[in-house]
Amino acid sequence: MSPGQLRAALRLYVVLGSPNCAGRDPVQVLAAALDGGVTMVQFREKGPGALQGAARRALGGELRRLCDQRGVPFIVNDDVGLALELGADGVHIGQEDEAAVQVRRRTSGLIVGVSAHNQAEAESALAAGADYLGVGPMYATRTKLDAREVQGPAGLARMRAAGIRAPLVGIGGIDAGNAAAVLAAGADGAAVVSAIAAARDPRAAAAELSRATAAVLGAL
Ligand SMILES: C=C1C=NC(C(F)(F)F)=NC1=N
């Protein structure tokens, strides 16, 4: 996938696992989100109640198949072995995870995304071979229990001003009401968890976010 294709894929990036789906079947929630127009998917089975072992692998396989059917890139969070086992299109790792350079070596050809909270982390991740950066938290987040301090879209704008040209996606507390500011700050897309996965109507929530992100990118 070229950097240009990756930028387009990052426009509306849903990140989810069973703990984020408000008790609903994550497969049904993802199918609805895909119908609503999400452009990339991250399987992040983490936090209280997360599946482990065979159940985790089975859910990952079902979500992978859904994305395959829709031609949407499927990324696995943290677990490189699971990403390889599921034939994922990529992996997303945090600063505390296996260094991007090791991951790059083990996953030749896969998309490698890395979380970055500041310029130094962004530069080291890109030097290690990251294909895109997840920058946040943009706003107060309901999902990540150990989130770093909220930096807002300004934090992402600072990275662009400092010369970071790589594909960037903002994450943390993003919904249809505040997504535009993240893209206007220079992000290629918005990564969304609860605003879609916990929505009463995930398809409608994804469609509203898809319109919001397309409108800003179209206007830039
Ligand atoms: C901790 C994370 C930070 N950023 C991202 C994403 F936005 F998708 F790149 N995903 C994560 N799991």
XYZ file of N, CA and C and ligand atoms in Angstrom:
672
model
N 0.865 -1.192 0.000
C 0.000 0.000 0.000
C 0.892 1.229 0.000
N 0.652 2.173 -0.900
C 1.490 3.381 -0.977
C 1.119 4.339 0.155
N 2.037 5.281 0.481
C 1.689 6.267 1.514
C 0.382 7.000 1.193
N 0.139 7.281 -0.083
C -1.101 7.971 -0.464
C -2.322 7.122 -0.180
N -2.227 5.828 -0.493
C -3.349 4.916 -0.223
C -3.554 4.778 1.289
N -2.437 4.766 2.020
C -2.532 4.628 3.479
C -3.195 5.874 4.066
N -2.837 7.049 3.567
C -3.481 8.284 4.054
C -4.985 8.210 3.842
N -5.389 7.744 2.671
C -6.830 7.654 2.373
C -7.498 6.627 3.295
N -6.805 5.519 3.547
C -7.378 4.460 4.396
C -7.545 4.948 5.833
N -6.669 5.875 6.275
C -6.705 6.334 7.673
C -7.863 7.285 7.961
N -8.634 7.705 6.940
C -9.625 8.785 7.118
C -10.579 8.480 8.277
N -11.179 7.294 8.326
C -12.066 6.946 9.456
C -11.705 5.539 9.910
N -10.904 5.479 10.962
C -10.197 4.289 11.439
C -10.874 3.856 12.745
N -11.700 2.790 12.669
C -12.363 2.320 13.885
C -11.439 1.354 14.612
N -11.328 1.543 15.920
C -10.475 0.714 16.779
C -11.425 0.033 17.751
N -11.477 -1.305 17.772
C -12.443 -1.925 18.690
C -12.044 -3.346 19.072
N -12.643 -3.798 20.156
C -12.573 -5.160 20.663
C -13.868 -5.404 21.434
N -14.034 -6.609 21.934
C -15.306 -6.924 22.597
C -15.605 -5.998 23.781
N -14.583 -5.563 24.581
C -14.932 -4.700 25.723
C -15.531 -3.347 25.322
N -15.351 -2.913 24.067
C -15.824 -1.579 23.657
C -17.246 -1.583 23.095
N -17.832 -2.797 22.946
C -19.071 -2.897 22.148
C -20.350 -2.904 22.986
N -20.249 -2.422 24.225
C -21.447 -2.265 25.076
C -22.291 -3.548 25.110
N -21.581 -4.686 25.209
C -22.292 -5.955 25.397
C -22.814 -6.575 24.112
N -22.677 -5.863 22.968
C -23.154 -6.429 21.703
C -22.070 -7.297 21.093
N -22.484 -8.110 20.115
C -21.535 -8.965 19.385
C -20.620 -8.074 18.548
N -19.312 -8.094 18.813
C -18.380 -7.223 18.073
C -18.431 -7.439 16.559
N -18.787 -8.642 16.123
C -18.887 -8.917 14.690
C -20.031 -8.119 14.085
N -21.154 -8.076 14.798
C -22.310 -7.293 14.315
C -21.989 -5.800 14.357
N -21.294 -5.387 15.416
C -20.958 -3.965 15.546
C -20.034 -3.558 14.399
N -19.031 -4.392 14.102
C -18.107 -4.045 13.016
C -18.803 -4.072 11.663
N -19.678 -5.039 11.451
C -20.411 -5.089 10.166
C -21.193 -3.795 9.965
N -21.825 -3.323 11.032
C -22.597 -2.066 10.963
C -21.666 -0.876 10.696
N -20.521 -0.854 11.381
C -19.570 0.255 11.194
C -19.036 0.261 9.759
N -18.791 -0.920 9.210
C -18.318 -1.013 7.817
C -19.412 -0.536 6.858
N -20.667 -0.896 7.157
C -21.780 -0.399 6.325
C -21.842 1.133 6.387
N -21.452 1.683 7.559
C -21.516 3.140 7.760
C -20.362 3.878 7.090
N -19.327 3.111 6.642
C -18.275 3.762 5.872
C -16.929 3.899 6.543
N -16.618 3.096 7.587
C -15.267 3.176 8.144
C -14.283 2.702 7.067
N -13.069 3.262 7.077
C -12.106 3.013 5.990
C -10.934 2.143 6.419
N -10.821 1.865 7.739
C -9.733 1.012 8.252
C -10.183 0.498 9.617
N -9.702 -0.683 9.998
C -10.151 -1.335 11.232
C -8.949 -1.807 12.041
N -8.996 -1.549 13.354
C -7.972 -2.105 14.253
C -8.661 -2.996 15.291
N -8.198 -4.227 15.358
C -8.674 -5.170 16.375
C -7.831 -4.955 17.619
N -8.451 -4.378 18.656
C -7.745 -4.074 19.914
C -8.515 -4.737 21.035
N -8.171 -5.978 21.329
C -8.880 -6.782 22.349
C -8.137 -6.597 23.657
N -8.489 -5.538 24.408
C -7.665 -5.126 25.550
C -8.591 -4.555 26.612
N -8.137 -4.584 27.859
C -8.902 -3.979 28.942
C -9.789 -5.007 29.636
N -10.556 -4.533 30.645
C -11.369 -5.456 31.449
C -12.290 -6.290 30.555
N -12.251 -7.599 30.728
C -13.173 -8.451 29.979
C -12.654 -8.868 28.609
N -11.434 -8.475 28.281
C -10.902 -8.835 26.953
C -10.773 -10.353 26.832
N -11.052 -10.849 25.629
C -10.926 -12.283 25.367
C -9.454 -12.671 25.323
N -9.195 -13.942 25.641
C -7.826 -14.455 25.565
C -7.830 -15.753 24.748
N -6.658 -16.206 24.343
C -6.499 -17.553 23.774
C -7.361 -17.806 22.549
N -8.008 -18.987 22.532
C -8.733 -19.435 21.329
C -9.896 -18.498 20.996
N -10.594 -18.002 22.026
C -11.746 -17.104 21.782
C -11.266 -15.804 21.139
N -10.107 -15.324 21.608
C -9.521 -14.085 21.056
C -9.152 -14.295 19.589
N -8.512 -15.429 19.313
C -8.096 -15.717 17.937
C -9.327 -15.893 17.038
N -10.363 -16.531 17.574
C -11.578 -16.770 16.778
C -12.247 -15.456 16.407
N -12.362 -14.554 17.393
C -12.965 -13.240 17.108
C -12.110 -12.488 16.092
N -10.803 -12.522 16.278
C -9.911 -11.852 15.335
C -10.113 -12.373 13.919
N -10.273 -13.676 13.801
C -10.479 -14.288 12.482
C -11.784 -13.839 11.850
N -12.849 -13.725 12.650
C -14.144 -13.273 12.112
C -14.062 -11.823 11.642
N -13.396 -10.985 12.422
C -13.285 -9.565 12.049
C -12.386 -9.410 10.821
N -11.349 -10.237 10.766
C -10.459 -10.210 9.605
C -11.209 -10.550 8.336
N -12.092 -11.577 8.438
C -12.877 -12.028 7.267
C -13.827 -10.919 6.815
N -14.456 -10.242 7.776
C -15.359 -9.116 7.435
C -14.611 -8.057 6.636
N -13.412 -7.699 7.126
C -12.642 -6.637 6.459
C -12.204 -7.084 5.075
N -11.846 -8.350 4.966
C -11.441 -8.918 3.669
C -12.580 -8.792 2.663
N -13.793 -9.139 3.108
C -14.962 -9.086 2.220
C -15.200 -7.665 1.721
N -14.891 -6.670 2.592
C -15.179 -5.270 2.232
C -13.965 -4.560 1.644
N -12.825 -5.247 1.585
C -11.618 -4.607 1.054
C -11.100 -3.481 1.928
N -11.295 -3.619 3.251
C -10.850 -2.599 4.211
C -9.641 -3.140 4.989
N -8.549 -2.360 5.128
C -7.360 -2.849 5.836
C -7.674 -3.236 7.279
N -7.119 -4.358 7.710
C -7.345 -4.923 9.050
C -6.018 -4.924 9.798
N -5.988 -4.204 10.912
C -4.768 -4.012 11.709
C -4.983 -4.665 13.077
N -3.944 -5.304 13.614
C -4.034 -5.899 14.951
C -3.198 -5.072 15.920
N -3.756 -4.753 17.089
C -3.063 -3.940 18.092
C -2.120 -4.805 18.916
N -0.884 -4.330 19.120
C 0.096 -4.905 20.048
C 0.634 -6.282 19.674
N -0.216 -7.230 19.300
C 0.157 -8.646 19.222
C 0.630 -9.019 17.816
N 1.948 -8.950 17.591
C 2.524 -9.207 16.257
C 2.247 -10.641 15.817
N 2.367 -11.584 16.775
C 2.125 -12.997 16.446
C 0.707 -13.208 15.953
N -0.242 -12.569 16.629
C -1.652 -12.704 16.216
C -1.864 -12.062 14.844
N -1.215 -10.920 14.617
C -1.346 -10.248 13.307
C -0.878 -11.172 12.190
N 0.251 -11.839 12.417
C 0.784 -12.757 11.398
C -0.141 -13.950 11.233
N -0.620 -14.486 12.369
C -1.483 -15.682 12.339
C -2.789 -15.392 11.600
N -3.324 -14.175 11.771
C -4.612 -13.840 11.160
C -4.459 -13.340 9.731
N -3.181 -13.197 9.282
C -2.983 -12.646 7.935
C -3.457 -11.204 7.871
N -3.200 -10.457 8.965
C -3.627 -9.049 9.016
C -2.840 -8.215 8.014
N -3.379 -7.035 7.700
C -2.678 -6.126 6.785
C -1.633 -5.312 7.527
N -1.709 -5.324 8.868
C -0.738 -4.546 9.627
C -0.877 -4.744 11.117
N -0.006 -4.040 11.830
C 0.026 -4.123 13.290
C 0.206 -2.710 13.833
N -0.391 -2.466 15.029
C -0.200 -1.154 15.675
C 0.458 -1.390 17.022
N 1.570 -0.721 17.278
C 2.286 -0.931 18.548
C 2.456 0.389 19.297
N 2.541 0.272 20.626
C 2.749 1.457 21.451
C 4.231 1.671 21.685
N 4.562 2.745 22.371
C 5.964 3.055 22.656
C 6.568 1.958 23.540
N 5.708 1.374 24.410
C 6.231 0.402 25.377
C 6.329 -0.987 24.751
N 5.768 -1.153 23.516
C 5.790 -2.501 22.928
C 7.121 -2.747 22.234
N 7.210 -3.939 21.658
C 8.400 -4.328 20.885
C 8.766 -3.201 19.925
N 10.022 -2.884 19.838
C 10.427 -1.737 19.010
C 10.010 -1.949 17.557
N 9.635 -0.848 16.943
C 9.125 -0.897 15.573
C 10.113 -1.582 14.639
N 11.399 -1.449 14.916
C 12.380 -2.028 13.976
C 12.322 -3.556 14.039
N 12.076 -4.115 15.248
C 11.939 -5.583 15.335
C 10.666 -5.997 14.613
N 9.588 -5.222 14.869
C 8.297 -5.548 14.258
C 8.420 -5.472 12.739
N 9.108 -4.451 12.287
C 9.289 -4.275 10.829
C 9.975 -5.514 10.263
N 10.963 -6.038 10.995
C 11.721 -7.196 10.485
C 10.815 -8.425 10.434
N 9.934 -8.578 11.442
C 9.110 -9.802 11.527
C 7.907 -9.737 10.583
N 7.557 -8.524 10.140
C 6.270 -8.397 9.415
C 6.505 -7.742 8.055
N 7.488 -8.250 7.326
C 7.833 -7.550 6.064
C 6.584 -7.399 5.209
N 6.379 -6.174 4.747
C 5.235 -5.947 3.861
C 3.988 -5.517 4.601
N 3.937 -5.710 5.922
C 2.727 -5.295 6.650
C 2.831 -3.812 7.022
N 1.694 -3.182 7.203
C 1.642 -1.805 7.689
C 2.051 -1.826 9.164
N 2.955 -0.929 9.560
C 3.332 -0.810 10.977
C 2.937 0.585 11.473
N 1.997 0.613 12.410
C 1.571 1.874 13.025
C 2.144 1.968 14.425
N 2.539 3.168 14.835
C 3.125 3.368 16.167
C 2.452 4.555 16.851
N 2.177 4.409 18.148
C 1.618 5.524 18.937
C 2.709 6.530 19.239
N 2.392 7.810 19.128
C 3.386 8.854 19.433
C 2.668 10.007 20.132
N 3.263 10.469 21.258
C 2.599 11.508 22.051
C 3.289 12.858 21.911
N 4.499 12.833 21.304
C 5.235 14.103 21.177
C 6.221 13.980 20.024
N 6.906 15.071 19.740
C 7.808 15.127 18.587
C 8.904 14.067 18.674
N 9.496 13.918 19.844
C 10.615 12.968 20.000
C 10.139 11.545 19.706
N 8.967 11.184 20.254
C 8.444 9.828 20.015
C 8.094 9.660 18.539
N 7.589 10.729 17.927
C 7.224 10.659 16.507
C 8.470 10.419 15.656
N 9.513 11.176 15.923
C 10.732 11.053 15.116
C 11.385 9.693 15.299
N 11.397 9.172 16.532
C 12.051 7.871 16.750
C 11.229 6.757 16.098
N 9.892 6.897 16.148
C 9.050 5.858 15.529
C 9.255 5.848 14.014
N 9.311 7.030 13.416
C 9.490 7.102 11.955
C 10.879 6.589 11.567
N 11.880 6.938 12.392
C 13.246 6.458 12.109
C 13.288 4.928 12.172
N 12.431 4.343 13.027
C 12.414 2.875 13.191
C 11.561 2.206 12.120
N 10.921 3.008 11.252
C 10.194 2.415 10.132
C 8.691 2.442 10.225
N 8.135 3.244 11.111
C 6.660 3.322 11.216
C 6.074 3.851 9.915
N 4.938 3.257 9.492
C 4.266 3.728 8.272
C 3.266 4.830 8.576
N 2.698 4.812 9.794
C 1.811 5.900 10.232
C 1.953 6.046 11.737
N 1.526 7.206 12.249
C 1.580 7.457 13.696
C 0.171 7.687 14.214
N -0.122 7.126 15.392
C -1.361 7.417 16.105
C -1.025 8.441 17.174
N -1.645 9.615 17.108
C -1.297 10.725 18.004
C -2.479 11.030 18.918
N -2.190 11.024 20.225
C -3.283 11.373 21.131
C -2.820 11.391 22.568
N -3.752 11.496 23.530
C -5.183 11.588 23.257
C -5.563 13.015 22.819
N -6.387 13.118 21.823
C -6.882 14.397 21.306
C -7.798 15.050 22.341
N -8.674 14.232 22.929
C -9.636 14.716 23.927
C -9.681 13.675 25.045
N -10.422 13.985 26.103
C -10.560 13.022 27.205
C -11.131 11.728 26.632
N -10.512 10.611 26.999
C -10.933 9.346 26.399
C -11.606 8.445 27.424
N -12.636 7.727 26.957
C -13.355 6.781 27.832
C -12.711 5.407 27.737
N -11.800 5.252 26.747
C -11.337 3.898 26.447
C -10.021 3.536 27.124
N -9.007 4.361 26.897
C -7.665 3.951 27.327
C -7.479 4.378 28.778
N -7.403 3.395 29.682
C -7.375 3.707 31.112
C -6.058 4.363 31.519
N -4.980 4.083 30.772
C -3.678 4.682 31.151
C -3.260 5.728 30.119
N -4.259 6.470 29.614
C -3.930 7.465 28.573
C -3.010 8.542 29.141
N -2.178 9.096 28.271
C -1.291 10.215 28.655
C -2.156 11.492 28.687
N -1.519 12.632 29.074
C -2.294 13.866 29.219
C -2.882 14.277 27.848
N -4.087 14.826 27.919
C -4.764 15.264 26.690
C -3.919 16.347 26.030
N -3.649 16.173 24.709
C -2.818 17.193 24.040
C -3.631 17.998 23.023
N -4.804 17.487 22.695
C -5.665 18.225 21.776
C -5.103 18.242 20.361
N -5.907 18.700 19.404
C -5.437 18.786 18.019
C -4.186 19.667 17.891
N -3.993 20.587 18.839
C -2.801 21.465 18.789
C -1.515 20.635 18.820
N -1.547 19.521 19.561
C -0.352 18.673 19.647
C -0.010 18.096 18.296
N -1.046 17.754 17.545
C -0.843 17.186 16.207
C -0.395 18.276 15.247
N -0.976 19.485 15.397
C -0.576 20.614 14.529
C 0.892 20.953 14.751
N 1.362 20.817 16.018
C 2.771 21.109 16.320
C 3.688 20.142 15.582
N 3.260 18.865 15.471
C 4.088 17.886 14.763
C 4.195 18.266 13.277
N 3.078 18.703 12.705
C 3.114 19.114 11.291
C 4.017 20.347 11.137
N 3.890 21.280 12.069
C 4.700 22.510 12.003
C 6.183 22.178 12.164
N 6.466 21.081 12.878
C 7.870 20.686 13.103
C 8.395 19.837 11.946
N 7.555 19.645 10.910
C 8.054 18.978 9.712
C 7.713 17.510 9.569
N 6.832 17.001 10.412
C 6.412 15.593 10.268
C 5.437 15.517 9.090
N 5.818 14.808 8.060
C 4.963 14.717 6.856
C 4.288 13.356 6.743
N 4.668 12.411 7.618
C 4.164 11.035 7.517
C 2.653 10.997 7.755
N 1.985 9.919 7.353
C 0.560 9.749 7.652
C 0.320 9.761 9.158
N -0.615 10.614 9.594
C -0.924 10.761 11.024
C -2.420 10.555 11.228
N -2.785 9.884 12.337
C -4.194 9.781 12.693
C -4.335 10.189 14.153
N -5.331 11.011 14.431
C -5.571 11.415 15.816
C -6.458 10.367 16.484
N -6.282 10.203 17.803
C -7.106 9.253 18.566
C -7.343 9.811 19.965
N -8.503 9.436 20.529
C -8.809 9.811 21.914
C -10.015 10.727 21.995
N -11.153 10.169 22.357
C -12.348 10.994 22.598
C -12.940 11.626 21.356
N -12.626 11.116 20.182
C -13.122 11.740 18.938
C -14.551 11.263 18.644
N -15.402 12.238 18.284
C -16.775 11.926 17.853
C -17.144 12.868 16.710
N -18.381 12.770 16.232
C -18.762 13.552 15.050
C -18.672 15.046 15.313
N -18.765 15.442 16.592
C -18.757 16.873 16.918
C -17.379 17.487 16.941
N -16.344 16.675 17.153
C -14.995 17.265 17.289
C -13.993 16.686 16.286
N -14.437 15.821 15.407
C -13.503 15.183 14.452
C -12.917 16.203 13.481
N -13.717 17.200 13.098
C -13.258 18.162 12.082
C -11.991 18.875 12.550
N -11.925 19.217 13.832
C -10.770 19.965 14.359
C -9.496 19.126 14.245
N -9.638 17.804 14.383
C -8.468 16.927 14.315
C -7.910 16.925 12.887
N -8.817 16.854 11.908
C -8.351 16.854 10.521
C -7.850 18.226 10.105
N -8.525 19.264 10.593
C -8.095 20.627 10.258
C -6.696 20.900 10.825
N -6.330 20.177 11.901
C -5.007 20.362 12.522
C -3.918 19.664 11.709
N -4.323 18.865 10.711
C -3.323 18.236 9.852
C -3.326 16.721 9.871
N -4.264 16.110 10.598
C -4.336 14.637 10.600
C -4.872 14.157 9.259
N -4.448 12.960 8.858
C -5.012 12.360 7.635
C -6.342 11.680 7.934
N -6.593 11.434 9.237
C -7.838 10.768 9.597
C -8.068 10.792 11.091
N -9.203 10.208 11.479
C -9.603 10.142 12.885
C -9.758 8.680 13.279
N -9.143 8.312 14.398
C -9.324 6.951 14.944
C -10.364 7.058 16.047
N -11.359 6.193 15.976
C -12.528 6.307 16.843
C -12.822 4.963 17.508
N -13.070 4.985 18.823
C -13.446 3.752 19.529
C -14.922 3.864 19.945
N -15.156 4.457 21.142
C -16.506 4.425 21.732
C -17.568 5.110 20.886
N -17.220 6.202 20.199
C -18.250 6.939 19.457
C -18.898 6.059 18.388
N -18.201 5.003 17.976
C -18.804 4.049 17.040
C -19.167 2.746 17.766
N -18.184 2.130 18.445
C -18.385 0.776 18.996
C -19.438 0.751 20.094
N -19.566 1.853 20.851
C -20.552 1.887 21.948
C -21.815 2.645 21.534
N -21.889 3.081 20.294
C -23.063 3.856 19.837
C -24.308 2.963 19.824
N -25.444 3.574 20.083
C -26.709 2.817 20.012
C -26.855 2.248 18.589
N -26.448 3.096 17.591
C -26.549 2.679 16.179
C -25.184 2.882 15.516
N -24.298 1.860 15.588
C -22.937 2.017 15.063
C -22.873 2.379 13.577
N -23.832 1.913 12.798
C -23.805 2.249 11.369
C -24.045 3.740 11.174
N -25.071 4.283 11.868
C -25.378 5.721 11.752
C -24.219 6.560 12.292
N -23.619 6.110 13.404
C -22.495 6.855 14.006
C -21.321 6.895 13.030
N -21.040 5.768 12.386
C -19.925 5.724 11.422
C -20.241 6.598 10.222
N -21.499 6.580 9.773
C -21.883 7.374 8.598
C -21.738 8.869 8.890
N -22.121 9.276 10.122
C -22.011 10.698 10.497
C -20.537 11.105 10.550
N -19.701 10.244 11.114
C -18.259 10.532 11.191
C -17.630 10.515 9.806
N -18.123 9.624 8.953
C -17.582 9.549 7.593
C -17.876 10.849 6.849
N -19.089 11.359 7.024
C -19.441 12.639 6.378
C -18.570 13.765 6.937
N -18.396 13.767 8.266
C -17.624 14.844 8.920
C -16.187 14.844 8.427
N -15.563 13.659 8.346
C -14.151 13.607 7.938
C -14.002 13.894 6.447
N -14.941 13.404 5.640
C -14.834 13.661 4.188
C -15.017 15.145 3.899
N -15.933 15.785 4.657
C -16.226 17.213 4.425
C -14.976 18.047 4.653
N -14.263 17.773 5.763
C -13.070 18.568 6.074
C -11.989 18.309 5.040
N -11.758 17.038 4.710
C -10.664 16.718 3.770
C -10.982 17.306 2.405
N -12.292 17.298 2.064
C -12.683 17.864 0.776
C -12.451 19.369 0.739
N -12.575 19.999 1.920
C -12.489 21.467 1.978
C -11.037 21.936 2.097
N -10.126 21.008 2.500
C -8.737 21.449 2.750
C -8.046 21.800 1.422
C -2.821 3.351 21.453
C -3.192 3.622 20.167
C -2.869 4.875 19.554
N -3.240 5.138 18.284
C -3.913 4.201 17.575
C -4.326 4.564 16.162
F -4.937 5.757 16.194
F -5.162 3.663 15.678
F -3.246 4.682 15.388
N -4.231 3.002 18.069
C -3.892 2.647 19.336
N -4.216 1.502 19.786
